[in-house]
C-alpha cells in the first residue's frame, strides 16, 4: 500500500508428538511440590529451574535460558474442554504459586475476568494444598479470595486446584466481544482464573472499568491441554508440543512462558498463511472469504515485527499469531498472539469513509507493538494505562515510518491530534487511572494525547538520544513492571535534563 493519509485508527476501546517424557517430568514435578494436608512447602529453586527447561521450546535461541530466570514464577496447568455448540467451557486449573513478596501472605486473590461483563464463570470446587476450601467470591463476582490454611512465608509455595465452568456469550456483551462465540469464531479471552500483581497497594483486585484493559500480571508459565473437535483450527499463545486425534476429537498440549496471559481463538472456517522472520514464524488466521485481508494482515505483522525487533530488541518467541475475531474494537493484545476485528479483513468495506484494510493495518501494527509494551514490559493497565497504550501507538507510527517513510508517519500522527480533538484538546492529564476518564476521554487522551507526549520527548531529545532511551527502557524493564516515575527517571537520565515541567503539562493530575 502507498502512503497513508490522515489515518484514524480504532484500537481496543472502539473499537493472542514432542518430548512426552519432558512433559511428564514437568507435570510430576509440579505435583511433587504439593503439600500433604494443609502443609505448605518451602520452594526448591533448583528443582523449579529444572522443571522450566521444557518451556524453552517456544523461545528463540538467544532466549533459551530465560525460563531459568524465573524459578518461582507462577505456573498454571489448564485443562480446557471445547465441544459443540460451544456454549460452555469446562475447565480444570492447577496453580503453583510462590510468595515472591517480602511480606507474609494470609490470602491469595484470583481474578475471574469473564465475570466483568456478566456472571458467566462459576467455580464449583477449590482445593488449597489438596484440602477443600471455601469459595469466597468478591468484587462483584470478579475475584476469588483464597484463604490459606497457614500463613505463606516469603519463598514458600502453595498449590491451588480449581474446577469451573464458563458460559460463552453469543453477543458482544460488555467487553467488546473479546470473550464470545459468534459467526463461527470462538474467542476465549482470560478463560481461567489468574493471579494479579501484589505490590505496595496489596493485591490488585479493584473492579476494572470496561473501557480499559484488565491484565496486570507478573511473568508466568502455562501448560494447557485443549480437547476440541478435530476440525477446529486453534490459534493460541505459546507452541503446540503434542497433538493427538481420536474419534473426531483432538487433544493439544500447549506450552507458553514466560508470558503475562494465555489466549486462544478457534474456528472451523479459519485459513492459515505464514512467513518466517528470523527465528519467529508469523501466522495469520482469517476466514476463508477474506483471503486478501488475511494475507495483508500477515504482511503488516511481518513488517511490524522487523521494525520493532530493530528498534527495541528481538521478539523472544518462535511464534507470533495474528487472528481475526468478531469484536467491537480494532484489536486486542495477548502474549504471543494478537486479535483484530474480523470486519476489517473485508477489503470491500469502508468504515466512516475509511477502507477496512487501512484500519486493519493500523490496528495490527498497534497490537504487535504491545508484545513489547504489555507483554515484555508490563505496567499497571488499570492505574497507568498511558504507558502501554501510548507506547503501542508510538510503535505503530514507527512501523509507518519504517515501511512508508516519514510523511506517512506524520499523517498517522495526525490521527492522534484528531483523537485528542474529540475532547476539545483539553489538557486532561494522560497519567490518570482508567476509571477517571469517561469513554470518550479515554480514547482521546490515552490513544491521542499520550503518544503526542512521547513524540514531544523525541523532539526535545533528538532522534539519537530518544531511540537510545527507548532501547534502554526496554532492556531495563524487560519481563518487569514499568511505572510512570521510572519512565520519567530514565528519560531524564537519557537527556540529562529536568522533565518536571513536561510531566506536569502532560502527565500529572493537577
Short mmCIF file of C-alpha atoms in Angstrom, two decimals:
data_model
loop_
_atom_site.label_atom_id
_atom_site.label_comp_id
_atom_site.label_asym_id
_atom_site.label_seq_id
_atom_site.Cartn_x
_atom_site.Cartn_y
_atom_site.Cartn_z
CA UNK A 1 0.00 0.00 0.00
CA UNK A 2 1.07 3.57 -0.60
CA UNK A 3 1.47 6.39 1.88
CA UNK A 4 -1.28 6.57 4.48
CA UNK A 5 -3.00 9.96 4.74
CA UNK A 6 -4.85 11.14 7.86
CA UNK A 7 -5.05 7.65 9.28
CA UNK A 8 -7.69 7.34 12.00
CA UNK A 9 -7.27 4.10 13.90
CA UNK A 10 -9.66 2.08 16.03
CA UNK A 11 -7.99 0.19 18.87
CA UNK A 12 -9.26 -1.68 21.92
CA UNK A 13 -11.66 0.84 23.27
CA UNK A 14 -13.61 1.11 19.95
CA UNK A 15 -13.26 -0.41 18.66
CA UNK A 16 -3.36 -13.52 21.11
CA UNK A 17 4.43 -35.71 19.08
CA UNK A 18 7.08 -33.64 21.07
CA UNK A 19 9.04 -34.95 24.07
CA UNK A 20 6.40 -36.63 26.26
CA UNK A 21 8.96 -37.59 28.87
CA UNK A 22 9.93 -33.98 29.49
CA UNK A 23 6.27 -33.03 29.68
CA UNK A 24 5.65 -35.79 32.21
CA UNK A 25 8.59 -34.55 34.27
CA UNK A 26 7.03 -31.10 34.28
CA UNK A 27 3.64 -32.33 35.45
CA UNK A 28 5.10 -34.69 38.04
CA UNK A 29 7.47 -32.02 39.27
CA UNK A 30 4.62 -29.61 39.86
CA UNK A 31 2.73 -32.22 41.85
CA UNK A 32 5.78 -33.13 43.92
CA UNK A 33 5.83 -29.61 45.33
CA UNK A 34 2.34 -30.18 46.74
CA UNK A 35 1.84 -30.44 50.46
CA UNK A 36 0.08 -33.17 52.37
CA UNK A 37 -2.99 -31.95 54.22
CA UNK A 38 -2.77 -28.22 54.86
CA UNK A 39 1.02 -28.09 54.88
CA UNK A 40 2.75 -25.66 52.51
CA UNK A 41 6.25 -26.45 51.30
CA UNK A 42 9.38 -24.36 51.11
CA UNK A 43 10.20 -23.97 47.41
CA UNK A 44 13.30 -25.50 45.90
CA UNK A 45 14.65 -23.08 43.31
CA UNK A 46 16.94 -25.71 41.80
CA UNK A 47 14.12 -28.18 41.18
CA UNK A 48 11.86 -25.39 39.97
CA UNK A 49 14.51 -24.29 37.48
CA UNK A 50 14.95 -27.81 36.12
CA UNK A 51 11.22 -28.13 35.50
CA UNK A 52 11.17 -24.97 33.40
CA UNK A 53 13.52 -26.24 30.68
CA UNK A 54 10.59 -27.59 28.66
CA UNK A 55 9.30 -24.05 28.06
CA UNK A 56 12.40 -23.24 26.00
CA UNK A 57 10.67 -24.98 23.08
CA UNK A 58 8.73 -21.80 22.39
CA UNK A 59 11.70 -19.43 22.65
CA UNK A 60 14.32 -18.32 20.13
CA UNK A 61 17.94 -19.38 20.57
CA UNK A 62 19.01 -16.25 22.46
CA UNK A 63 16.18 -16.80 24.99
CA UNK A 64 16.78 -20.48 25.75
CA UNK A 65 17.92 -19.71 29.30
CA UNK A 66 15.15 -17.19 30.01
CA UNK A 67 12.81 -19.63 31.84
CA UNK A 68 15.57 -20.33 34.36
CA UNK A 69 15.47 -16.65 35.32
CA UNK A 70 12.02 -17.22 36.83
CA UNK A 71 12.31 -20.31 39.06
CA UNK A 72 9.49 -19.13 41.32
CA UNK A 73 7.15 -17.63 38.75
CA UNK A 74 3.53 -18.73 38.98
CA UNK A 75 2.67 -21.84 36.96
CA UNK A 76 -0.72 -22.61 35.53
CA UNK A 77 -1.87 -26.02 34.36
CA UNK A 78 -5.14 -25.74 32.45
CA UNK A 79 -7.40 -28.41 31.01
CA UNK A 80 -9.99 -26.90 28.68
CA UNK A 81 -12.74 -28.92 27.03
CA UNK A 82 -14.38 -27.32 23.98
CA UNK A 83 -17.39 -29.06 22.48
CA UNK A 84 -20.09 -28.00 20.07
CA UNK A 85 -22.19 -25.89 20.17
CA UNK A 86 -19.52 -24.03 22.19
CA UNK A 87 -21.96 -22.75 24.78
CA UNK A 88 -19.69 -23.62 27.70
CA UNK A 89 -16.07 -24.31 28.57
CA UNK A 90 -15.32 -26.92 31.19
CA UNK A 91 -12.08 -26.10 33.00
CA UNK A 92 -9.65 -27.67 35.41
CA UNK A 93 -6.89 -25.43 36.71
CA UNK A 94 -3.90 -26.05 38.94
CA UNK A 95 -1.84 -23.10 40.08
CA UNK A 96 1.55 -23.35 41.75
CA UNK A 97 2.13 -20.03 43.45
CA UNK A 98 5.31 -18.87 45.19
CA UNK A 99 5.29 -15.97 47.61
CA UNK A 100 7.87 -13.72 45.95
CA UNK A 101 6.96 -10.79 48.19
CA UNK A 102 8.79 -9.69 51.32
CA UNK A 103 5.64 -9.99 53.43
CA UNK A 104 3.71 -12.94 54.83
CA UNK A 105 0.52 -13.67 52.88
CA UNK A 106 -2.65 -14.84 54.59
CA UNK A 107 -4.68 -14.95 51.39
CA UNK A 108 -4.33 -15.03 47.61
CA UNK A 109 -6.68 -13.43 45.11
CA UNK A 110 -7.61 -14.78 41.69
CA UNK A 111 -9.19 -12.60 39.02
CA UNK A 112 -12.27 -14.02 37.23
CA UNK A 113 -12.31 -11.73 34.22
CA UNK A 114 -15.17 -13.46 32.33
CA UNK A 115 -17.44 -12.10 35.08
CA UNK A 116 -16.63 -8.47 34.34
CA UNK A 117 -19.47 -8.41 31.82
CA UNK A 118 -21.78 -10.96 33.47
CA UNK A 119 -21.77 -13.87 35.88
CA UNK A 120 -20.57 -16.48 33.40
CA UNK A 121 -17.69 -18.12 35.32
CA UNK A 122 -18.63 -20.43 38.18
CA UNK A 123 -16.05 -22.14 40.39
CA UNK A 124 -17.56 -25.34 41.77
CA UNK A 125 -14.58 -26.67 43.72
CA UNK A 126 -11.42 -25.22 45.25
CA UNK A 127 -8.57 -27.15 46.83
CA UNK A 128 -5.76 -25.48 48.75
CA UNK A 129 -2.81 -27.79 49.33
CA UNK A 130 -5.09 -30.73 48.48
CA UNK A 131 -7.71 -29.74 51.06
CA UNK A 132 -11.15 -28.46 50.04
CA UNK A 133 -11.54 -24.78 50.78
CA UNK A 134 -14.46 -22.31 50.88
CA UNK A 135 -15.17 -20.40 47.68
CA UNK A 136 -15.17 -16.71 48.60
CA UNK A 137 -16.33 -14.51 45.72
CA UNK A 138 -15.76 -10.75 45.96
CA UNK A 139 -15.60 -7.56 43.90
CA UNK A 140 -18.94 -8.10 42.17
CA UNK A 141 -18.09 -11.70 41.37
CA UNK A 142 -14.84 -10.78 39.57
CA UNK A 143 -12.40 -12.07 42.20
CA UNK A 144 -11.94 -15.25 44.21
CA UNK A 145 -10.34 -14.88 47.63
CA UNK A 146 -8.36 -17.93 48.70
CA UNK A 147 -7.88 -18.12 52.47
CA UNK A 148 -4.68 -20.02 53.20
CA UNK A 149 -4.72 -22.67 55.93
CA UNK A 150 -1.35 -21.40 57.13
CA UNK A 151 0.43 -18.14 56.50
CA UNK A 152 2.58 -18.29 53.36
CA UNK A 153 6.06 -17.09 54.24
CA UNK A 154 8.31 -15.38 51.67
CA UNK A 155 9.84 -18.08 49.46
CA UNK A 156 7.16 -20.67 50.23
CA UNK A 157 4.77 -22.13 47.67
CA UNK A 158 1.24 -23.45 47.66
CA UNK A 159 -0.82 -25.37 45.10
CA UNK A 160 -4.39 -24.40 44.27
CA UNK A 161 -6.81 -26.57 42.27
CA UNK A 162 -9.99 -25.24 40.71
CA UNK A 163 -12.88 -26.88 38.91
CA UNK A 164 -15.04 -24.44 36.99
CA UNK A 165 -17.31 -23.78 34.03
CA UNK A 166 -17.63 -20.69 31.88
CA UNK A 167 -20.73 -19.88 29.85
CA UNK A 168 -19.71 -18.43 26.49
CA UNK A 169 -21.65 -15.33 25.40
CA UNK A 170 -23.07 -15.26 21.89
CA UNK A 171 -23.09 -11.47 21.69
CA UNK A 172 -20.64 -8.64 22.28
CA UNK A 173 -21.68 -8.24 25.90
CA UNK A 174 -19.94 -5.60 27.99
CA UNK A 175 -16.35 -6.15 26.90
CA UNK A 176 -16.34 -5.60 23.13
CA UNK A 177 -16.99 -9.28 22.40
CA UNK A 178 -13.46 -10.34 23.29
CA UNK A 179 -14.91 -13.39 25.08
CA UNK A 180 -17.60 -14.89 22.85
CA UNK A 181 -18.74 -17.40 20.26
CA UNK A 182 -20.09 -15.54 17.24
CA UNK A 183 -20.14 -16.11 13.49
CA UNK A 184 -18.43 -19.46 13.90
CA UNK A 185 -15.46 -17.98 15.80
CA UNK A 186 -14.65 -18.91 19.39
CA UNK A 187 -12.70 -16.18 21.22
CA UNK A 188 -11.58 -17.12 24.73
CA UNK A 189 -10.20 -14.07 26.48
CA UNK A 190 -8.97 -15.00 30.00
CA UNK A 191 -10.93 -18.25 30.22
CA UNK A 192 -9.33 -19.13 33.57
CA UNK A 193 -8.60 -17.57 36.96
CA UNK A 194 -5.39 -15.52 37.04
CA UNK A 195 -3.34 -14.17 39.95
CA UNK A 196 -2.86 -10.39 39.77
CA UNK A 197 0.20 -8.42 40.81
CA UNK A 198 0.81 -7.92 44.51
CA UNK A 199 2.52 -4.57 45.09
CA UNK A 200 2.67 -1.75 47.63
CA UNK A 201 -1.11 -1.44 47.30
CA UNK A 202 -1.58 -5.12 48.09
CA UNK A 203 -3.49 -7.39 45.71
CA UNK A 204 -4.60 -5.55 42.59
CA UNK A 205 -8.22 -6.67 42.56
CA UNK A 206 -10.17 -3.48 42.02
CA UNK A 207 -13.05 -3.73 39.58
CA UNK A 208 -11.63 -2.52 36.26
CA UNK A 209 -13.56 -0.14 34.05
CA UNK A 210 -14.82 -1.93 30.96
CA UNK A 211 -13.48 0.76 28.62
CA UNK A 212 -9.89 -0.15 29.54
CA UNK A 213 -7.67 -3.22 29.70
CA UNK A 214 -7.64 -5.52 32.70
CA UNK A 215 -4.47 -7.58 32.90
CA UNK A 216 -1.81 -6.62 35.44
CA UNK A 217 0.27 -9.74 35.91
CA UNK A 218 3.79 -10.95 36.59
CA UNK A 219 5.51 -13.32 34.13
CA UNK A 220 4.12 -16.85 34.41
CA UNK A 221 4.21 -20.26 32.73
CA UNK A 222 1.22 -22.06 31.21
CA UNK A 223 0.83 -25.74 30.39
CA UNK A 224 -2.53 -26.08 28.64
CA UNK A 225 -4.34 -29.19 27.45
CA UNK A 226 -7.12 -28.46 24.96
CA UNK A 227 -9.71 -31.04 23.94
CA UNK A 228 -11.70 -29.96 20.89
CA UNK A 229 -13.28 -31.25 17.68
CA UNK A 230 -10.60 -32.36 15.23
CA UNK A 231 -11.66 -29.88 12.53
CA UNK A 232 -11.41 -26.86 14.82
CA UNK A 233 -8.43 -24.67 13.82
CA UNK A 234 -6.94 -23.26 17.02
CA UNK A 235 -4.66 -20.24 17.41
CA UNK A 236 -3.20 -19.59 20.86
CA UNK A 237 -0.40 -18.23 22.94
CA UNK A 238 2.65 -20.49 23.11
CA UNK A 239 3.50 -23.51 20.97
CA UNK A 240 1.79 -26.86 20.44
CA UNK A 241 4.19 -29.56 21.66
CA UNK A 242 1.88 -32.53 21.22
CA UNK A 243 -1.32 -33.29 19.32
CA UNK A 244 -3.37 -36.47 19.12
CA UNK A 245 -6.64 -37.30 17.34
CA UNK A 246 -9.20 -39.94 18.26
CA UNK A 247 -12.87 -40.36 17.49
CA UNK A 248 -13.27 -36.99 15.81
CA UNK A 249 -11.66 -35.13 18.72
CA UNK A 250 -8.13 -33.82 19.13
CA UNK A 251 -6.05 -33.14 22.21
CA UNK A 252 -3.41 -30.43 22.05
CA UNK A 253 -0.75 -29.74 24.65
CA UNK A 254 0.41 -26.13 24.55
CA UNK A 255 3.31 -24.58 26.46
CA UNK A 256 3.67 -20.82 26.91
CA UNK A 257 6.11 -18.90 29.03
CA UNK A 258 7.24 -16.63 30.33
CA UNK A 259 4.05 -14.76 29.39
CA UNK A 260 1.56 -12.41 31.03
CA UNK A 261 -1.55 -14.33 29.98
CA UNK A 262 -2.91 -17.11 27.78
CA UNK A 263 -5.42 -16.68 24.95
CA UNK A 264 -6.95 -18.80 22.25
CA UNK A 265 -9.29 -18.32 19.32
CA UNK A 266 -10.68 -21.05 17.09
CA UNK A 267 -12.88 -21.65 14.06
CA UNK A 268 -13.54 -24.37 11.52
CA UNK A 269 -13.51 -21.60 8.90
CA UNK A 270 -10.01 -20.32 9.58
CA UNK A 271 -7.44 -20.38 6.79
CA UNK A 272 -3.77 -20.00 7.61
CA UNK A 273 -0.83 -18.28 5.92
CA UNK A 274 2.65 -17.90 7.46
CA UNK A 275 6.01 -16.23 6.92
CA UNK A 276 9.30 -16.70 8.74
CA UNK A 277 11.05 -13.67 10.27
CA UNK A 278 14.38 -14.76 11.71
CA UNK A 279 13.54 -17.49 14.21
CA UNK A 280 9.88 -16.45 14.52
CA UNK A 281 7.06 -17.89 12.42
CA UNK A 282 4.38 -15.25 11.89
CA UNK A 283 0.96 -16.78 11.13
CA UNK A 284 -2.27 -15.11 10.07
CA UNK A 285 -5.61 -16.81 10.81
CA UNK A 286 -8.50 -15.46 8.77
CA UNK A 287 -11.93 -16.50 7.39
CA UNK A 288 -11.82 -18.25 4.04
CA UNK A 289 -13.82 -15.45 2.40
CA UNK A 290 -11.29 -12.76 3.45
CA UNK A 291 -8.10 -14.04 1.87
CA UNK A 292 -6.89 -10.59 0.80
CA UNK A 293 -7.32 -9.24 4.32
CA UNK A 294 -5.65 -12.28 5.88
CA UNK A 295 -2.61 -12.02 3.65
CA UNK A 296 -2.43 -8.26 4.21
CA UNK A 297 -2.54 -8.70 7.99
CA UNK A 298 0.37 -11.13 7.68
CA UNK A 299 2.45 -8.62 5.74
CA UNK A 300 1.74 -5.88 8.26
CA UNK A 301 2.65 -8.21 11.13
CA UNK A 302 5.87 -9.25 9.41
CA UNK A 303 6.94 -5.66 8.75
CA UNK A 304 6.00 -4.53 12.26
CA UNK A 305 7.98 -7.40 13.78
CA UNK A 306 11.05 -6.49 11.73
CA UNK A 307 10.75 -2.83 12.69
CA UNK A 308 10.29 -3.40 16.42
CA UNK A 309 13.00 -6.08 16.55
CA UNK A 310 15.42 -3.49 15.22
CA UNK A 311 14.25 -0.62 17.42
CA UNK A 312 13.95 -2.36 20.79
CA UNK A 313 15.21 -5.91 20.88
CA UNK A 314 14.30 -9.21 19.29
CA UNK A 315 10.88 -10.73 19.93
CA UNK A 316 11.56 -13.73 22.20
CA UNK A 317 9.12 -16.36 20.91
CA UNK A 318 9.30 -18.74 17.96
CA UNK A 319 5.69 -17.94 17.02
CA UNK A 320 3.59 -14.79 16.63
CA UNK A 321 -0.05 -15.36 15.73
CA UNK A 322 -2.40 -12.80 14.16
CA UNK A 323 -6.03 -13.84 14.45
CA UNK A 324 -9.33 -12.36 13.26
CA UNK A 325 -12.28 -12.44 15.66
CA UNK A 326 -15.65 -10.67 15.96
CA UNK A 327 -15.25 -7.69 18.28
CA UNK A 328 -16.40 -4.14 18.75
CA UNK A 329 -12.80 -2.96 18.62
CA UNK A 330 -9.90 -2.68 16.24
CA UNK A 331 -7.83 -5.22 18.10
CA UNK A 332 -6.63 -6.66 21.38
CA UNK A 333 -3.22 -7.80 22.60
CA UNK A 334 -2.26 -11.02 24.33
CA UNK A 335 1.05 -12.78 24.95
CA UNK A 336 2.40 -14.16 21.69
CA UNK A 337 -0.88 -13.60 19.83
CA UNK A 338 -2.92 -10.56 18.84
CA UNK A 339 -6.55 -10.39 17.71
CA UNK A 340 -8.02 -7.92 15.22
CA UNK A 341 -11.64 -7.16 14.38
CA UNK A 342 -12.80 -9.60 11.73
CA UNK A 343 -14.87 -6.91 10.00
CA UNK A 344 -11.71 -5.09 8.96
CA UNK A 345 -10.48 -8.10 6.98
CA UNK A 346 -13.18 -7.46 4.36
CA UNK A 347 -11.31 -5.45 1.70
CA UNK A 348 -14.58 -4.36 0.07
CA UNK A 349 -15.80 -2.43 3.11
CA UNK A 350 -15.36 1.12 4.34
CA UNK A 351 -15.97 2.43 7.85
CA UNK A 352 -16.65 6.14 8.31
CA UNK A 353 -15.22 6.66 4.86
CA UNK A 354 -12.05 4.72 5.61
CA UNK A 355 -11.05 1.49 3.83
CA UNK A 356 -11.27 -1.54 6.10
CA UNK A 357 -7.70 -2.58 5.33
CA UNK A 358 -6.43 0.84 6.42
CA UNK A 359 -7.98 0.24 9.83
CA UNK A 360 -6.67 -3.33 9.86
CA UNK A 361 -3.15 -2.09 9.15
CA UNK A 362 -3.04 0.42 11.99
CA UNK A 363 -4.71 -1.99 14.43
CA UNK A 364 -2.28 -4.81 13.58
CA UNK A 365 0.80 -2.59 13.95
CA UNK A 366 -0.51 -1.26 17.27
CA UNK A 367 -1.30 -4.70 18.68
CA UNK A 368 2.05 -6.17 17.62
CA UNK A 369 3.66 -3.21 19.39
CA UNK A 370 2.00 -4.40 22.58
CA UNK A 371 4.21 -7.50 22.53
CA UNK A 372 6.98 -5.15 23.68
CA UNK A 373 4.88 -2.86 25.89
CA UNK A 374 2.37 -5.03 27.75
CA UNK A 375 3.90 -8.47 27.43
CA UNK A 376 7.64 -7.93 27.73
CA UNK A 377 7.37 -4.67 29.68
CA UNK A 378 4.25 -4.64 31.86
CA UNK A 379 2.62 -1.65 33.52
CA UNK A 380 -0.47 -1.23 35.66
CA UNK A 381 -3.02 -1.09 32.84
CA UNK A 382 -5.78 -0.03 35.21
CA UNK A 383 -3.97 2.78 37.05
CA UNK A 384 -1.42 3.86 34.42
CA UNK A 385 -2.83 2.91 31.01
CA UNK A 386 -0.96 5.67 29.21
CA UNK A 387 2.30 3.71 29.33
CA UNK A 388 1.50 0.66 27.22
CA UNK A 389 -1.17 2.31 25.07
CA UNK A 390 0.90 5.40 24.41
CA UNK A 391 3.92 3.27 23.58
CA UNK A 392 1.92 0.91 21.34
CA UNK A 393 0.55 3.91 19.47
CA UNK A 394 4.05 5.28 19.10
CA UNK A 395 5.42 1.94 17.91
CA UNK A 396 2.71 1.90 15.24
CA UNK A 397 3.99 5.26 14.00
CA UNK A 398 7.50 3.77 13.80
CA UNK A 399 6.03 0.96 11.68
CA UNK A 400 4.67 3.57 9.24
CA UNK A 401 7.94 5.47 9.29
CA UNK A 402 9.99 2.35 8.53
CA UNK A 403 7.52 0.96 5.98
CA UNK A 404 6.44 4.07 4.06
CA UNK A 405 8.61 6.96 5.23
CA UNK A 406 8.36 9.98 7.50
CA UNK A 407 5.44 11.57 5.64
CA UNK A 408 3.26 8.53 6.29
CA UNK A 409 4.28 8.52 9.95
CA UNK A 410 3.37 12.18 10.27
CA UNK A 411 0.00 11.51 8.65
CA UNK A 412 -0.58 8.70 11.12
CA UNK A 413 0.33 11.05 13.96
CA UNK A 414 -2.36 13.42 12.70
CA UNK A 415 -4.84 10.79 13.89
CA UNK A 416 -3.59 11.35 17.43
CA UNK A 417 -4.47 15.02 17.10
CA UNK A 418 -7.87 14.05 15.71
CA UNK A 419 -8.48 11.80 18.70
CA UNK A 420 -7.42 14.46 21.18
CA UNK A 421 -9.71 16.90 19.40
CA UNK A 422 -12.65 14.72 20.42
CA UNK A 423 -12.02 16.08 23.92
CA UNK A 424 -11.60 19.61 22.60
CA UNK A 425 -7.82 19.44 23.02
CA UNK A 426 -8.44 19.72 26.74
CA UNK A 427 -5.30 19.45 28.87
CA UNK A 428 -6.58 16.33 30.62
CA UNK A 429 -3.60 14.51 32.19
CA UNK A 430 -2.59 11.29 30.48
CA UNK A 431 -1.46 9.72 33.77
CA UNK A 432 -4.87 9.07 35.31
CA UNK A 433 -6.43 5.66 36.06
CA UNK A 434 -8.92 4.29 33.55
CA UNK A 435 -11.80 4.91 35.94
CA UNK A 436 -11.12 8.68 35.94
CA UNK A 437 -11.92 9.03 32.23
CA UNK A 438 -15.28 8.69 30.58
CA UNK A 439 -15.27 6.56 27.44
CA UNK A 440 -14.78 9.49 25.06
CA UNK A 441 -11.98 10.96 27.18
CA UNK A 442 -10.22 7.60 27.42
CA UNK A 443 -9.99 7.33 23.65
CA UNK A 444 -8.96 10.95 23.23
CA UNK A 445 -6.35 11.09 25.96
CA UNK A 446 -4.84 7.60 26.15
CA UNK A 447 -4.75 6.95 22.38
CA UNK A 448 -4.33 10.55 21.26
CA UNK A 449 -2.61 12.77 23.80
CA UNK A 450 -0.35 10.06 25.28
CA UNK A 451 1.55 9.30 22.04
CA UNK A 452 1.77 13.03 21.36
CA UNK A 453 3.59 13.36 24.68
CA UNK A 454 6.05 10.65 23.62
CA UNK A 455 6.55 12.47 20.30
CA UNK A 456 7.28 15.66 22.27
CA UNK A 457 10.06 13.80 24.09
CA UNK A 458 11.54 12.75 20.75
CA UNK A 459 11.55 16.36 19.59
CA UNK A 460 13.14 17.52 22.85
CA UNK A 461 15.82 14.80 22.98
CA UNK A 462 16.63 14.47 19.29
CA UNK A 463 16.49 11.17 17.45
CA UNK A 464 19.80 9.70 18.60
CA UNK A 465 19.13 10.23 22.31
CA UNK A 466 15.43 9.35 22.01
CA UNK A 467 15.92 5.99 20.33
CA UNK A 468 18.73 5.12 22.71
CA UNK A 469 16.32 5.94 25.55
CA UNK A 470 13.64 3.63 24.10
CA UNK A 471 16.05 0.75 23.75
CA UNK A 472 17.42 1.29 27.27
CA UNK A 473 13.89 1.49 28.65
CA UNK A 474 13.01 -1.84 27.09
CA UNK A 475 16.22 -3.56 28.15
CA UNK A 476 15.99 -2.37 31.75
CA UNK A 477 12.34 -3.33 32.29
CA UNK A 478 12.05 -6.40 30.06
CA UNK A 479 9.96 -9.00 31.94
CA UNK A 480 9.44 -6.42 34.67
CA UNK A 481 6.92 -3.72 35.54
CA UNK A 482 7.34 -0.10 34.49
CA UNK A 483 5.82 2.85 36.36
CA UNK A 484 5.38 6.47 35.37
CA UNK A 485 8.11 7.62 37.75
CA UNK A 486 10.54 5.02 36.42
CA UNK A 487 9.75 6.14 32.87
CA UNK A 488 10.46 9.74 33.86
CA UNK A 489 13.68 8.93 35.73
CA UNK A 490 15.14 7.04 32.78
CA UNK A 491 14.05 9.75 30.33
CA UNK A 492 15.76 12.42 32.46
CA UNK A 493 18.87 10.30 32.70
CA UNK A 494 18.91 9.86 28.92
CA UNK A 495 18.53 13.53 28.07
CA UNK A 496 20.42 14.94 31.05
CA UNK A 497 17.52 17.30 31.65
CA UNK A 498 14.73 18.05 34.12
CA UNK A 499 11.35 16.93 32.77
CA UNK A 500 9.26 18.15 35.70
CA UNK A 501 7.52 20.81 33.63
CA UNK A 502 6.86 18.35 30.79
CA UNK A 503 5.31 15.80 33.11
CA UNK A 504 3.23 18.46 34.85
CA UNK A 505 1.96 19.65 31.46
CA UNK A 506 1.18 16.25 30.01
CA UNK A 507 1.07 13.51 32.65
CA UNK A 508 0.37 14.52 36.22
CA UNK A 509 -3.01 15.33 37.71
CA UNK A 510 -3.13 18.99 38.70
#
